[in-house]
Structure formats: structure tokens, C-alpha cells
Coordinates of C-alpha atoms in Angstrom, one line a residue:
Chain A
X1 CA -2.0 31.8 -9.9
X2 CA -1.8 32.0 -6.5
X3 CA 1.4 31.8 -4.5
X4 CA 3.1 29.1 -3.5
X5 CA 3.2 28.3 0.1
X6 CA 6.2 27.4 1.4
X7 CA 6.5 25.1 4.5
X8 CA 7.9 26.6 7.7
X9 CA 11.1 24.9 8.9
X10 CA 8.4 23.5 12.0
X11 CA 6.8 22.4 9.5
X12 CA 9.1 20.2 7.9
X13 CA 10.6 19.2 10.9
X14 CA 7.0 17.6 11.6
X15 CA 6.7 15.5 8.0
X16 CA 10.3 14.1 8.8
X17 CA 9.9 13.1 11.4
X18 CA 7.1 10.8 9.9
X19 CA 9.4 9.6 7.3
X20 CA 12.5 9.0 10.2
X21 CA 9.6 7.2 12.2
X22 CA 8.9 5.1 9.0
X23 CA 12.6 4.5 7.5
X24 CA 13.6 3.0 11.1
X25 CA 10.8 0.7 10.5
X26 CA 11.5 -0.5 7.2
X27 CA 14.9 -0.8 7.6
X28 CA 14.7 -3.0 10.4
X29 CA 11.9 -4.7 9.1
X30 CA 13.4 -5.6 5.9
X31 CA 16.0 -7.3 8.4
X32 CA 14.3 -10.2 8.5
X33 CA 13.3 -10.3 5.0
X34 CA 16.6 -12.1 4.1
X35 CA 16.2 -14.4 7.0
X36 CA 12.9 -15.7 5.8
X37 CA 14.1 -16.1 2.3
X38 CA 17.8 -17.7 3.0
X39 CA 15.4 -20.0 5.1
X40 CA 13.0 -21.4 2.5
X41 CA 16.6 -22.4 0.6
X42 CA 17.7 -24.6 3.8
X43 CA 19.9 -22.1 5.0
X44 CA 19.1 -21.2 9.0
X45 CA 20.5 -18.0 9.8
X46 CA 17.7 -17.5 12.7
X47 CA 19.6 -19.8 15.3
X48 CA 22.1 -18.1 15.2
X49 CA 19.7 -14.7 17.0
X50 CA 19.0 -16.5 19.6
X51 CA 17.9 -15.8 21.9
X52 CA 17.6 -12.0 20.8
X53 CA 15.1 -13.6 18.6
X54 CA 13.3 -16.9 19.3
X55 CA 12.5 -17.8 16.1
X56 CA 11.4 -17.6 12.2
X57 CA 8.0 -17.1 13.6
X58 CA 8.8 -14.0 15.6
X59 CA 11.1 -12.5 12.7
X60 CA 8.0 -13.2 10.1
X61 CA 6.2 -10.9 13.1
X62 CA 8.9 -8.1 12.9
X63 CA 9.2 -8.2 9.2
X64 CA 4.7 -8.0 9.0
X65 CA 4.2 -5.1 11.8
X66 CA 7.2 -3.1 10.9
X67 CA 7.3 -2.5 6.3
X68 CA 3.3 -3.7 5.9
X69 CA 1.9 -1.6 8.8
X70 CA 4.2 0.7 10.6
X71 CA 6.6 1.9 7.6
X72 CA 3.7 2.6 5.5
X73 CA 1.9 4.4 8.5
X74 CA 3.6 6.8 9.0
X75 CA 5.3 7.2 6.1
X76 CA 1.6 7.6 4.3
X77 CA 0.2 10.2 7.2
X78 CA 4.0 12.0 7.1
X79 CA 3.0 12.7 3.0
X80 CA -0.7 13.6 3.6
X81 CA 0.6 16.1 5.9
X82 CA 2.6 17.7 3.0
X83 CA -0.4 17.0 0.0
X84 CA -2.9 19.3 2.7
X85 CA 0.0 21.9 3.1
X86 CA 1.1 22.0 -0.1
X87 CA -2.3 21.6 -2.3
X88 CA -4.0 24.2 -0.2
X89 CA -1.3 26.7 0.3
X90 CA -2.1 26.7 4.1
X91 CA -0.3 25.4 6.9
X92 CA -2.6 22.8 9.0
X93 CA -5.1 24.7 11.1
X94 CA -4.9 22.4 13.6
X95 CA -1.4 21.6 14.0
X96 CA -1.4 20.4 18.1
X97 CA -4.0 18.0 16.9
X98 CA -1.7 16.5 14.1
X99 CA 1.4 16.3 16.8
X100 CA -1.0 14.9 19.3
X101 CA -1.8 12.5 16.6
X102 CA 1.9 11.4 15.7
X103 CA 2.8 11.2 19.0
X104 CA 0.3 9.2 20.2
X105 CA 1.3 6.8 17.0
X106 CA 4.9 6.8 18.3
X107 CA 3.7 5.6 21.1
X108 CA 1.8 2.8 20.3
X109 CA 4.3 1.5 18.1
X110 CA 6.8 1.4 20.9
X111 CA 4.1 -0.2 23.0
X112 CA 3.6 -2.9 20.0
X113 CA 7.6 -3.1 20.0
X114 CA 8.5 -4.0 23.4
X115 CA 6.1 -7.7 23.5
X116 CA 7.1 -8.7 19.5
X117 CA 10.6 -8.0 20.6
X118 CA 10.0 -9.6 24.0
X119 CA 8.6 -12.5 21.7
X120 CA 5.3 -11.8 24.0
X121 CA 3.4 -11.0 20.5
X122 CA 4.2 -14.0 18.4
X123 CA 1.0 -13.6 16.2
X124 CA 2.3 -12.5 12.3
X125 CA 0.9 -8.9 11.4
X126 CA -2.7 -10.4 10.7
X127 CA -2.9 -11.9 14.8
X128 CA -5.5 -13.6 13.6
X129 CA -7.2 -15.4 16.9
X130 CA -6.9 -17.9 18.4
X131 CA -3.6 -17.2 18.8
X132 CA -3.1 -14.6 21.8
X133 CA 0.0 -11.5 21.6
X134 CA 0.2 -9.9 25.5
X135 CA -2.3 -6.8 25.3
X136 CA 0.8 -4.5 24.9
X137 CA 0.7 -5.4 21.2
X138 CA -3.1 -5.6 20.6
X139 CA -3.4 -1.5 22.8
X140 CA 0.1 -0.8 20.7
X141 CA -1.8 -1.5 17.8
X142 CA -4.9 0.7 19.0
X143 CA -2.3 3.9 19.1
X144 CA -1.2 3.6 16.2
X145 CA -4.5 3.4 14.5
X146 CA -6.4 5.9 16.7
X147 CA -3.1 8.7 16.3
X148 CA -3.6 8.4 12.6
X149 CA -7.1 8.9 12.3
X150 CA -6.6 12.1 14.7
X151 CA -3.9 13.4 12.4
X152 CA -7.0 13.2 9.6
X153 CA -9.2 14.7 11.7
X154 CA -6.5 17.8 11.2
X155 CA -6.7 17.9 7.9
X156 CA -10.5 17.5 7.3
X157 CA -10.5 20.9 9.4
X158 CA -7.4 22.4 7.6
X159 CA -9.7 21.5 4.5
X160 CA -12.5 22.8 5.7
X161 CA -11.3 26.2 6.5
X162 CA -10.2 26.2 3.1
X163 CA -13.7 25.2 1.6
X164 CA -14.7 27.9 3.5
X165 CA -12.6 31.0 2.1
X166 CA -13.5 28.9 -1.8
X167 CA -16.4 28.0 -2.1
X168 CA -16.9 26.8 -5.8
X169 CA -13.5 25.9 -6.5
X170 CA -12.0 22.8 -7.1
X171 CA -10.3 20.8 -4.2
X172 CA -6.6 21.0 -5.3
X173 CA -5.8 17.3 -6.8
X174 CA -3.3 16.2 -4.6
X175 CA -4.9 17.0 -1.0
X176 CA -8.7 16.1 -2.4
X177 CA -6.8 12.3 -2.9
X178 CA -4.6 12.6 0.5
X179 CA -8.0 13.2 1.7
X180 CA -9.8 10.6 -0.1
X181 CA -7.3 8.2 1.0
X182 CA -7.5 9.2 4.8
X183 CA -11.0 9.1 4.7
X184 CA -10.9 5.2 3.8
X185 CA -8.8 3.9 6.0
X186 CA -11.1 5.9 8.4
X187 CA -14.2 3.6 7.4
X188 CA -11.7 0.6 7.1
X189 CA -9.4 0.7 10.1
X190 CA -13.3 0.4 11.8
X191 CA -13.5 -3.3 11.6
X192 CA -9.8 -3.9 13.1
X193 CA -10.9 -1.5 15.9
X194 CA -14.3 -3.0 16.4
X195 CA -12.6 -7.0 16.7
X196 CA -9.3 -5.6 19.0
X197 CA -11.5 -4.2 20.8
X198 CA -14.0 -6.0 21.6
X199 CA -12.9 -9.7 21.7
X200 CA -9.0 -9.7 21.2
X201 CA -7.8 -7.6 24.4
X202 CA -11.0 -8.2 26.4
X203 CA -9.4 -11.7 25.9
X204 CA -5.7 -11.0 26.5
X205 CA -6.8 -9.2 29.3
X206 CA -9.0 -12.2 30.8
X207 CA -12.3 -10.0 31.2
X208 CA -13.2 -12.4 28.3
X209 CA -12.7 -16.4 28.0
X210 CA -12.2 -16.2 24.7
X211 CA -13.0 -15.4 21.1
X212 CA -14.4 -16.3 17.9
X213 CA -12.2 -16.8 14.8
X214 CA -14.6 -16.5 12.4
X215 CA -15.6 -13.1 12.9
X216 CA -12.2 -11.6 14.3
X217 CA -11.1 -12.8 10.5
X218 CA -14.5 -11.1 9.5
X219 CA -13.2 -8.0 11.2
X220 CA -10.1 -8.0 10.3
X221 CA -10.9 -8.9 6.9
X222 CA -13.5 -5.4 6.8
X223 CA -10.1 -3.6 7.4
X224 CA -7.3 -6.2 5.8
X225 CA -8.1 -5.4 1.8
X226 CA -9.3 -1.7 1.7
X227 CA -6.1 -1.4 3.4
X228 CA -4.1 -2.8 -0.1
X229 CA -6.2 0.9 -1.3
X230 CA -4.9 3.3 1.3
X231 CA -1.2 1.6 0.7
X232 CA -1.9 2.3 -2.8
X233 CA -3.4 5.5 -3.0
X234 CA -0.8 7.4 -1.8
X235 CA 1.6 5.8 -4.6
X236 CA -1.6 6.9 -7.0
X237 CA -1.3 10.8 -5.7
X238 CA 2.4 10.4 -6.2
X239 CA 1.8 8.8 -9.7
X240 CA -1.2 10.7 -10.6
X241 CA -0.4 13.9 -9.5
X242 CA 3.3 14.2 -9.6
X243 CA 5.1 11.9 -11.3
X244 CA 3.6 13.8 -14.4
X245 CA 5.3 17.2 -13.6
X246 CA 8.9 15.2 -13.1
X247 CA 8.3 13.6 -16.2
X248 CA 8.1 16.9 -18.0
X249 CA 4.7 16.1 -18.5
X250 CA 0.7 17.0 -17.5
X251 CA -1.8 14.9 -15.7
X252 CA -3.9 13.3 -18.3
X253 CA -7.2 14.3 -17.0
X254 CA -8.0 15.3 -13.1
X255 CA -12.0 14.3 -14.1
X256 CA -10.5 10.4 -14.8
X257 CA -7.8 10.8 -11.7
X258 CA -10.9 12.5 -9.8
X259 CA -13.6 9.5 -10.3
X260 CA -10.5 6.8 -10.0
X261 CA -10.5 7.6 -6.1
X262 CA -13.8 7.8 -5.5
X263 CA -13.6 4.2 -6.6
X264 CA -11.6 3.3 -4.9
X265 CA -13.4 4.8 -2.1
X266 CA -17.1 3.5 -2.6
X267 CA -15.4 -0.3 -3.5
X268 CA -13.0 -0.9 -1.7
X269 CA -14.7 -2.1 2.1
X270 CA -17.2 -4.1 1.0
X271 CA -14.9 -6.7 -0.6
X272 CA -13.8 -8.6 2.6
X273 CA -15.0 -11.9 2.3
X274 CA -12.8 -12.5 -1.0
X275 CA -9.7 -13.3 1.8
X276 CA -12.3 -15.7 3.3
X277 CA -13.3 -17.9 0.7
X278 CA -12.6 -21.3 2.5
X279 CA -13.5 -20.0 5.7
X280 CA -17.1 -22.4 6.0
X281 CA -18.8 -20.0 8.2
X282 CA -19.1 -17.2 5.4
X283 CA -22.3 -18.3 2.5
X284 CA -21.5 -18.6 -0.2
X285 CA -23.8 -15.6 -1.8
X286 CA -22.3 -13.3 0.6
X287 CA -18.7 -15.1 -1.2
X288 CA -19.8 -14.4 -4.4
X289 CA -20.9 -10.8 -3.9
X290 CA -17.8 -10.1 -1.9
X291 CA -16.1 -11.6 -5.1
X292 CA -18.4 -9.4 -7.8
X293 CA -17.8 -6.0 -5.9
X294 CA -13.6 -6.8 -5.7
X295 CA -14.0 -7.4 -9.5
X296 CA -15.4 -3.9 -9.3
X297 CA -12.2 -2.3 -8.1
X298 CA -10.6 -3.4 -11.4
X299 CA -12.8 -0.5 -13.5
X300 CA -10.4 2.3 -11.2
X301 CA -7.6 0.0 -11.5
X302 CA -7.8 0.2 -15.3
X303 CA -8.7 4.2 -15.3
X304 CA -5.7 4.7 -12.9
X305 CA -3.5 2.4 -15.3
X306 CA -5.0 4.0 -18.2
X307 CA -4.7 7.5 -17.2
X308 CA -1.3 7.1 -15.5
X309 CA 0.9 5.9 -18.8
X310 CA -1.2 8.3 -20.9
X311 CA 0.5 11.2 -18.8
X312 CA 4.2 9.6 -19.0
X313 CA 3.4 8.8 -22.6
X314 CA 2.5 12.9 -22.9
X315 CA 6.1 13.3 -21.5
X316 CA 7.3 11.4 -23.4
X317 CA 6.0 12.4 -26.3
X318 CA 7.1 16.0 -25.2
X319 CA 10.6 15.5 -24.6
X320 CA 10.8 14.1 -28.5
X321 CA 10.4 10.0 -27.5
X322 CA 8.1 8.7 -30.9
X323 CA 6.4 6.0 -32.0
X324 CA 4.0 4.1 -30.4
X325 CA 6.9 2.8 -27.8
X326 CA 9.2 4.9 -28.0
X327 CA 8.4 7.3 -25.6
X328 CA 8.8 5.1 -23.4
X329 CA 12.5 5.8 -23.5
X330 CA 12.3 9.6 -23.9
X331 CA 11.1 9.3 -20.6
X332 CA 13.8 10.9 -18.1
X333 CA 15.1 7.2 -16.3
X334 CA 18.4 9.0 -15.2
X335 CA 16.0 10.5 -11.8
X336 CA 16.1 8.1 -9.2
X337 CA 13.0 9.1 -8.4
X338 CA 10.9 9.1 -11.7
X339 CA 12.8 5.1 -12.4
X340 CA 12.0 3.9 -9.0
X341 CA 8.2 4.9 -9.7
X342 CA 8.1 3.9 -13.4
X343 CA 9.3 0.2 -12.0
X344 CA 7.3 -0.1 -9.3
X345 CA 3.9 0.5 -12.1
X346 CA 5.9 -2.4 -14.1
X347 CA 6.2 -5.0 -11.2
X348 CA 2.6 -3.7 -10.2
X349 CA 1.3 -5.2 -13.8
X350 CA 1.7 -8.3 -12.7
X351 CA 0.5 -7.6 -8.6
X352 CA -2.6 -6.3 -10.3
X353 CA -2.8 -9.9 -12.6
X354 CA -2.3 -12.3 -9.8
X355 CA -5.2 -9.7 -7.7
X356 CA -7.7 -10.8 -9.7
X357 CA -6.6 -14.8 -9.6
X358 CA -6.6 -14.4 -6.2
X359 CA -10.6 -12.3 -6.0
X360 CA -12.0 -15.4 -8.7
X361 CA -13.9 -17.3 -6.5
X362 CA -12.9 -20.7 -7.8
X363 CA -9.4 -20.0 -9.0
X364 CA -8.7 -18.7 -5.7
X365 CA -8.8 -22.6 -4.4
X366 CA -5.2 -23.1 -6.5
X367 CA -3.6 -20.5 -4.6
X368 CA -5.0 -19.9 -1.1
X369 CA -2.8 -19.6 1.7
X370 CA -0.2 -20.9 -0.9
X371 CA 3.6 -18.7 -1.2
X372 CA 1.9 -17.2 -4.4
X373 CA 0.1 -15.5 -2.1
X374 CA 3.0 -13.2 -0.2
X375 CA 4.2 -13.5 -3.5
X376 CA 2.3 -11.4 -4.3
X377 CA 1.6 -8.7 -2.1
X378 CA 5.1 -8.5 -2.2
X379 CA 4.5 -7.0 -6.1
X380 CA 1.8 -4.7 -4.4
X381 CA 3.1 -3.2 -1.0
X382 CA 6.3 -4.0 -1.4
X383 CA 6.9 -2.5 -4.7
X384 CA 4.0 -1.0 -6.2
X385 CA 4.0 1.6 -2.9
X386 CA 7.5 0.5 -1.7
X387 CA 9.6 1.2 -4.6
X388 CA 7.6 4.4 -5.0
X389 CA 7.8 5.4 -1.5
X390 CA 11.7 5.2 -1.8
X391 CA 11.2 7.4 -5.1
X392 CA 9.0 9.7 -3.1
X393 CA 11.6 10.3 -1.0
X394 CA 14.4 10.2 -3.0
X395 CA 13.3 14.3 -4.3
X396 CA 10.9 14.4 -0.5
X397 CA 13.9 13.9 2.0
X398 CA 16.2 16.9 -0.2
X399 CA 12.9 18.9 0.2
X400 CA 13.0 19.1 3.9
X401 CA 16.2 18.7 4.9
X402 CA 17.3 21.4 2.4
X403 CA 20.0 19.3 1.4
X404 CA 21.1 18.1 -2.2
X405 CA 20.5 13.6 -2.9
X406 CA 23.8 11.9 -2.0
X407 CA 23.8 10.0 -5.3
X408 CA 21.5 10.3 -8.1
X409 CA 23.1 7.0 -9.7
X410 CA 23.1 4.9 -6.9
X411 CA 19.4 5.6 -6.0
X412 CA 18.9 4.3 -9.7
X413 CA 21.0 1.8 -8.9
X414 CA 19.4 0.7 -6.2
X415 CA 15.7 1.7 -8.1
X416 CA 16.3 -1.4 -10.2
X417 CA 18.1 -3.9 -7.8
X418 CA 14.7 -3.5 -6.6
X419 CA 13.3 -4.4 -9.5
X420 CA 15.2 -7.3 -10.6
X421 CA 15.1 -8.9 -6.6
X422 CA 11.6 -8.8 -7.0
X423 CA 10.9 -10.2 -10.3
X424 CA 13.2 -13.1 -9.0
X425 CA 11.4 -13.2 -5.7
X426 CA 7.5 -12.8 -6.8
X427 CA 8.2 -14.8 -10.1
X428 CA 9.3 -18.1 -7.2
X429 CA 7.2 -17.4 -5.0
X430 CA 4.0 -17.7 -7.2
X431 CA 5.2 -20.6 -9.3
X432 CA 5.7 -22.3 -5.8
X433 CA 2.6 -21.9 -4.9
X434 CA 1.3 -23.0 -7.9
X435 CA 2.9 -26.3 -6.7
X436 CA 1.8 -26.7 -3.3
X437 CA 3.9 -24.9 -1.5
X438 CA 2.0 -23.9 2.0
X439 CA 2.8 -19.5 2.9
X440 CA 4.2 -18.8 6.4
X441 CA 5.6 -22.1 7.0
X442 CA 10.3 -22.1 7.4
X443 CA 10.0 -24.5 3.8
X444 CA 14.0 -25.4 5.3
X445 CA 12.6 -27.5 7.7
X446 CA 9.9 -29.6 6.0
X447 CA 10.1 -33.1 5.1
X448 CA 7.8 -32.5 2.4
X449 CA 9.4 -30.7 0.1
X450 CA 9.9 -31.9 -3.3
X451 CA 12.9 -31.9 -5.7
X452 CA 10.2 -29.4 -7.8
X453 CA 10.5 -27.2 -5.1
X454 CA 13.8 -26.6 -4.6
X455 CA 15.7 -24.7 -7.8
X456 CA 12.8 -21.8 -7.0
X457 CA 13.4 -22.3 -3.2
X458 CA 17.2 -20.6 -4.2
X459 CA 15.3 -18.2 -6.0
X460 CA 13.7 -17.2 -3.0
X461 CA 16.7 -17.0 -2.0
X462 CA 18.6 -15.0 -5.0
X463 CA 15.8 -12.7 -4.7
X464 CA 15.8 -11.9 -0.9
X465 CA 19.6 -11.5 -0.9
X466 CA 19.4 -8.9 -4.1
X467 CA 16.3 -7.1 -2.4
X468 CA 18.8 -6.9 1.1
X469 CA 21.4 -5.2 -0.6
X470 CA 19.0 -2.6 -2.7
X471 CA 17.7 -1.5 0.5
X472 CA 21.4 -0.9 2.0
X473 CA 21.6 1.0 -1.1
X474 CA 18.8 3.3 0.0
X475 CA 19.2 3.3 3.4
X476 CA 23.1 4.6 3.0
X477 CA 21.9 7.4 0.2
X478 CA 18.9 8.7 2.5
X479 CA 21.4 8.3 5.5
X480 CA 24.4 10.6 3.0
X481 CA 21.8 13.0 2.4
X482 CA 21.1 14.0 5.7
X483 CA 24.6 14.4 6.0
X484 CA 25.2 15.7 3.3
X485 CA 27.1 19.9 3.0
X486 CA 26.0 19.9 -0.4
X487 CA 22.4 22.4 0.7
X488 CA 20.0 22.1 -2.2
X489 CA 16.9 23.8 -2.9
X490 CA 14.0 20.7 -3.9
X491 CA 10.6 21.9 -5.1
X492 CA 7.6 19.2 -4.7
X493 CA 6.6 18.4 -8.0
X494 CA 2.8 18.9 -8.4
X495 CA 1.7 18.2 -11.8
X496 CA -0.8 20.4 -13.8
X497 CA -3.7 19.1 -15.3
X498 CA -4.5 19.6 -19.7
X499 CA -7.2 20.6 -18.8
X500 CA -8.7 23.4 -16.0
X501 CA -9.6 21.6 -12.9
X502 CA -12.2 24.3 -13.0
X503 CA -13.3 22.6 -15.8
X504 CA -14.1 19.5 -14.1
X505 CA -17.2 18.5 -13.0
X506 CA -18.7 19.7 -9.5
X507 CA -20.1 16.1 -8.7
X508 CA -16.6 14.9 -8.8
X509 CA -15.6 17.4 -6.0
X510 CA -18.7 16.9 -3.9
X511 CA -17.9 14.5 -0.8
X512 CA -21.5 14.1 0.9
X513 CA -22.8 11.7 -2.2
X514 CA -19.8 9.7 -2.0
X515 CA -19.5 9.4 1.4
X516 CA -23.3 8.5 1.7
X517 CA -23.0 5.7 -1.1
X518 CA -19.8 4.8 0.5
X519 CA -21.7 3.8 3.6
X520 CA -24.6 2.6 1.8
X521 CA -23.0 -0.4 0.1
X522 CA -21.0 -1.2 3.5
X523 CA -24.0 -1.4 4.8
X524 CA -25.4 -3.6 2.9
X525 CA -22.1 -5.2 1.4
X526 CA -21.3 -6.1 5.1
X527 CA -24.5 -5.2 7.5
X528 CA -26.8 -9.1 7.2
X529 CA -23.7 -11.1 7.5
X530 CA -22.1 -9.2 10.1
X531 CA -25.5 -9.1 12.2
X532 CA -25.8 -12.6 12.1
X533 CA -22.2 -13.1 12.9
X534 CA -23.0 -11.2 15.8
X535 CA -25.8 -12.3 17.0
X536 CA -24.7 -15.6 17.0
X537 CA -21.3 -14.9 18.7
X538 CA -19.2 -17.8 20.3
X539 CA -16.6 -16.1 22.4
X540 CA -15.8 -19.6 23.1
X541 CA -11.9 -20.4 21.6
X542 CA -9.2 -19.9 24.7
X543 CA -6.5 -17.7 23.4
X544 CA -3.5 -19.8 22.5
X545 CA 0.7 -19.1 22.6
X546 CA 2.3 -21.9 20.0
X547 CA 5.7 -20.4 20.1
Chain B
X1 CA 10.6 16.4 -31.8
X2 CA 11.4 18.7 -29.7
X3 CA 9.0 20.5 -26.8
X4 CA 8.4 23.5 -28.9
X5 CA 6.9 21.3 -32.0
X6 CA 4.7 19.5 -29.5
X7 CA 1.1 19.6 -30.4
X8 CA -0.5 19.2 -27.0
X9 CA -4.6 19.4 -29.0
X10 CA -3.0 16.9 -31.6
X11 CA -1.8 14.5 -29.1
X12 CA -3.4 11.0 -29.1
X13 CA -2.5 8.0 -26.2
X14 CA -2.0 6.0 -28.9
X15 CA 0.8 3.5 -27.4
X16 CA -1.0 3.8 -23.7
X17 CA -4.1 2.2 -25.9
X18 CA -1.7 -0.4 -27.0
X19 CA 0.1 -0.6 -23.1
X20 CA -3.4 -1.8 -21.6
X21 CA -4.4 -3.6 -24.5
X22 CA -1.0 -4.9 -24.3
X23 CA -2.1 -5.6 -20.4
X24 CA -5.5 -6.7 -20.9
X25 CA -4.4 -10.1 -23.2
X26 CA -0.9 -10.5 -20.5
X27 CA -4.3 -10.4 -17.6
X28 CA -6.5 -13.3 -19.8
X29 CA -3.3 -15.1 -20.4
X30 CA -1.8 -15.3 -17.0
X31 CA -5.6 -15.9 -15.2
X32 CA -6.3 -18.6 -18.1
X33 CA -3.0 -20.4 -17.2
X34 CA -4.0 -20.6 -13.5
X35 CA -7.8 -22.0 -14.5
X36 CA -6.1 -24.5 -16.4
X37 CA -4.2 -25.6 -13.5
X38 CA -7.8 -25.8 -11.6
X39 CA -8.9 -28.1 -14.4
X40 CA -5.9 -29.8 -14.6
X41 CA -6.1 -30.9 -10.7
X42 CA -9.9 -32.4 -10.9
X43 CA -12.4 -32.4 -9.0
X44 CA -12.6 -32.5 -5.3
X45 CA -15.6 -35.2 -3.8

């Protein structure tokens, strides 16, 4: 049995800085959530924020960029720093490289934040051209992405050093899964990097006359869909590799868990055209191919559902639970970290179903560009991911700060209020979408709102208000924990596997074939269509500022 | 059954199979309901 490596104060501080930036971003971004939800019900509070915040769309940009891009990226890089160090039982091999990456991300965040706050980048978090933001917005986002790459290189070098000293030993699951997440991110963000560096930034600087919106959208969704898995996989790391320990059990199958991660890496990039089903410039054949590949992602998703639930059933039965479903009650629901992640998983059931609906070529026509879509991704990134990250932080912040969690009871209440608020909010958004309500629209100002939408729009506001209260409870609990005079030593919960990981087949711990297969599938899935789109590029759409 | 009585070798995730089966059924029903809406809207010429 290896001695467990304990993080130094400096390492803990480094990870905490990631979380701190992430939480500040979430706190500011969350402020705008209820404003949008209230606006939908006819209560427009934005007019009272003028001149600080000038429009609904500026608020929506802040909400999307800070919550979907900044909160997630900083939390994830901090979390993977932890899973790398704790899994490998060693410090980072090149800590200065990781520190450089972190500070690049911080500088990038500040560079992008200034134009957003000055209303010079009200382009929403997808920043589709021909909408054109200040050049600083694109430079800032690029720095955030490149900074996260640099941190990733630090993880790879640390792993490489460990591998040289431990040939033939199965890599620890949490480290393996963290590295797969980072590799996926680095493949995925090539799309948005090319988009910004070849089109958006030169256009914003006046170096080229315009952009090619169709090609830009294709680059964006090259990144945009696997981005969802970059958000989800760290939650899965916790669900597979930590939650079973917290619940009192073990990981049901190390092999299944690794296979699921490899399949996510393999399949999550060449699926972006399912976000472009109504884009006229993409042939139907390619849309169909990406639709099929998207359904391929259903398999690792179901493997994850099975393995995680089986791990929880194992824990529940070990705790004395009986019957087909009686073990669920035996799980430690009074632990805020466990409750958050269980409730996040339940919400994700509906997120997964909605996702398959989105990905279905014809059925997508019913819900495309409606409020169904934000209803859906609030179940994924704002529930499965964010509620899980909140749950993780209920042990991670005490671990990093050496403080006792201020209130476990408050944490459980927070998890349930998030769950209830999100059920109300997202259900209303889905129903409104089916009734034809457009997304990204200040519906409170719209003159065409039929009576049948009104009750649902009110539910959007009620759900948003409950979520806002839940967010306040979360930040209060974290703040009081950091300030808590009561100290505590909280361990990182790392679940054992039921079977010795050394018995996991070697091909599930071998990078080369999976990386080659991933590159080949990306080339096959995107290569021909990108070739034609780049060959016929038409940089003729001038940048627009519609705000 | 207490922790001491729990036999790892006898563990079969029957509850998990039930939940995953219910999930697939729910998926079919909810996906199908959107498909029905698609059909109800008719063809676009």
C-alpha cells in the first residue's frame, strides 16, 4: 500500500485560487439568472441597472460567459490539479508551468471581462459572427483557453514522469480520468482557437473585411459539443471515483469506467453538426453522420448511468438497504456533498433524454432555437455539472482551507432548493419550447406572447427565484466555512474499485490506440466538409453591433 | 443487514437494472411525445 501523499500548503493554495476565481465568476454570473427569468414573466429589472448594465443581452452575455465558460474552466483545472496530485501520490513535476497557465487564464478572464462590462462584447457566450465584439474579448478568451492548455501540459508531464517510474502499473482512475478530460478539451478547443485566430480577431482588428459565419459556426460547434463533456467528465470523475467512497461503497467496475471515458474522448468531437441541423450550408449527409455519432455517445452515457448507480446500490446495500430500490434511502442523504451529487444525477436523467431529442435530426425541428434548448442545458451544465461541483466543494473547500464545513444542514437545504428550483425552471422552459417560444429573446417585451405561455413564463420566474436563493445559501455556506474558526482535517474521498485495477485490461490503460482512433475519427467526421468550407471560404460578412 | 453481513460476492445490481430499464422506458415515452408533436404539425411544403 502506497503512502498517501498529502498536499502541501502551497499546492492547496494553488487549487484554492482556481476555486476562488471560479466561485466569484459563478456568483456574478448567477446575479443575472433571475433577471432573465423575471424578465420572461414581465418584470424587467434591467432598466434599473442602467447605465451599469445596459440591456437584457449584456446580462445574458455575462450570465453565459461567467457561468458556462469561466466557472467551469477554472473549477475543472483546479479539480484536475487535485486528481493528478492525489491520484499519482506526487507533486506536479513542473509547478511553474501550471502556475503560468493559471495566471494566463486570470489575465485572459480580466481582458475579456472589461469589454463585456463596458458593453463592447454583447455577443452572448457563443459569440457567433457576424456579431462582433471588441478585440479584447477574443484575446481574453484565447488566453483563458491557452492557459488551460498550459496547465494540461503540466498534468501530462507529471503523468509521464510517474509512468516512467511505474511501467505496467494501471494508472490511478481519478488521474486517468482527469487526463482524458484534459486531452478531450485540447482536441475540442482547436475549433474555437482556429475560429478566433483566423476570423474573429482579425476582423475585430480590421485586418480582414468580414467573416464567414457558416464556417465560424462549424468551428464553434467543433468545440461546442465536446465542451459539454469537458464540463461533465469532472462530475463523472467524482461520481465514479469519489462518490462511492462518500456513500460508503466502492466503484462497481474500474474497467467499465475507463472504457466509458475512452468512448467519450473518441466520440464527443465529431458530432458538432447536430447543432447545425438547420444551417443551410452543410449537406444533409454530414448532418446525418454526426447525428449517428451523437447517438454513439449514448453508449458511454448509459455505461456511466449503470456503473454509477450500481456503485451507489453497492453502497446502499452495504449500509443495510434492502429491496429493489430500498437501498436508495439508505444512502447518506444528510451529507450535503452526497445529496448534491445524487440530486444532480437525477436532474441529469432528464437532461440526457432532452439531449437525445436535440440530436434527432427531424425531431430537432420541433425544438430548435426555442427555450427548450436553455431548458436542456440548465439540466446539464447548471445541474449535473454545477450542482455536482457545489457538492464537491462541500468537502474540497474544507480540505483545502483546513476548516470544518460551516453547516452540513444548510448544504443539504441548498442542494434540495437547487433541485426544486431547477425542476420548475427547466420544465417550464422545455414546455415553452414545445409551444414555440424562441430562446435568447426578452419575452417580457414580445408582443406575440399567447395566453398559453403565460403560466409557464411565471414558472420560469419562480424557478429562477428559488435557484437564486439556493445560490445565496451556497455562497454563504462557503464564505462561512472559509471564515470558520473551527478547524478540521478533511480527506479527499477516493473510492476503491471492487476489483483490483491491476486486473483491468491493459488496452484500457493504453493511450496510443485511443488517441490515434480519436484523431482518425475527427478527420473522417470533419475533414471532408471542412476542406470544402475552407476552400470556398467567403470572408464577406461585415461585423455587426446590434446593441 | 449490517455492514458485517454484506457479502461482496453475492452483490448483483438488480435495483440498478430496474432503474436503467425505467430510464430507457421514460426516454422512449418523452422522445415519442416530441415526435408526436412533430407529426401533429404536419408537413412543410
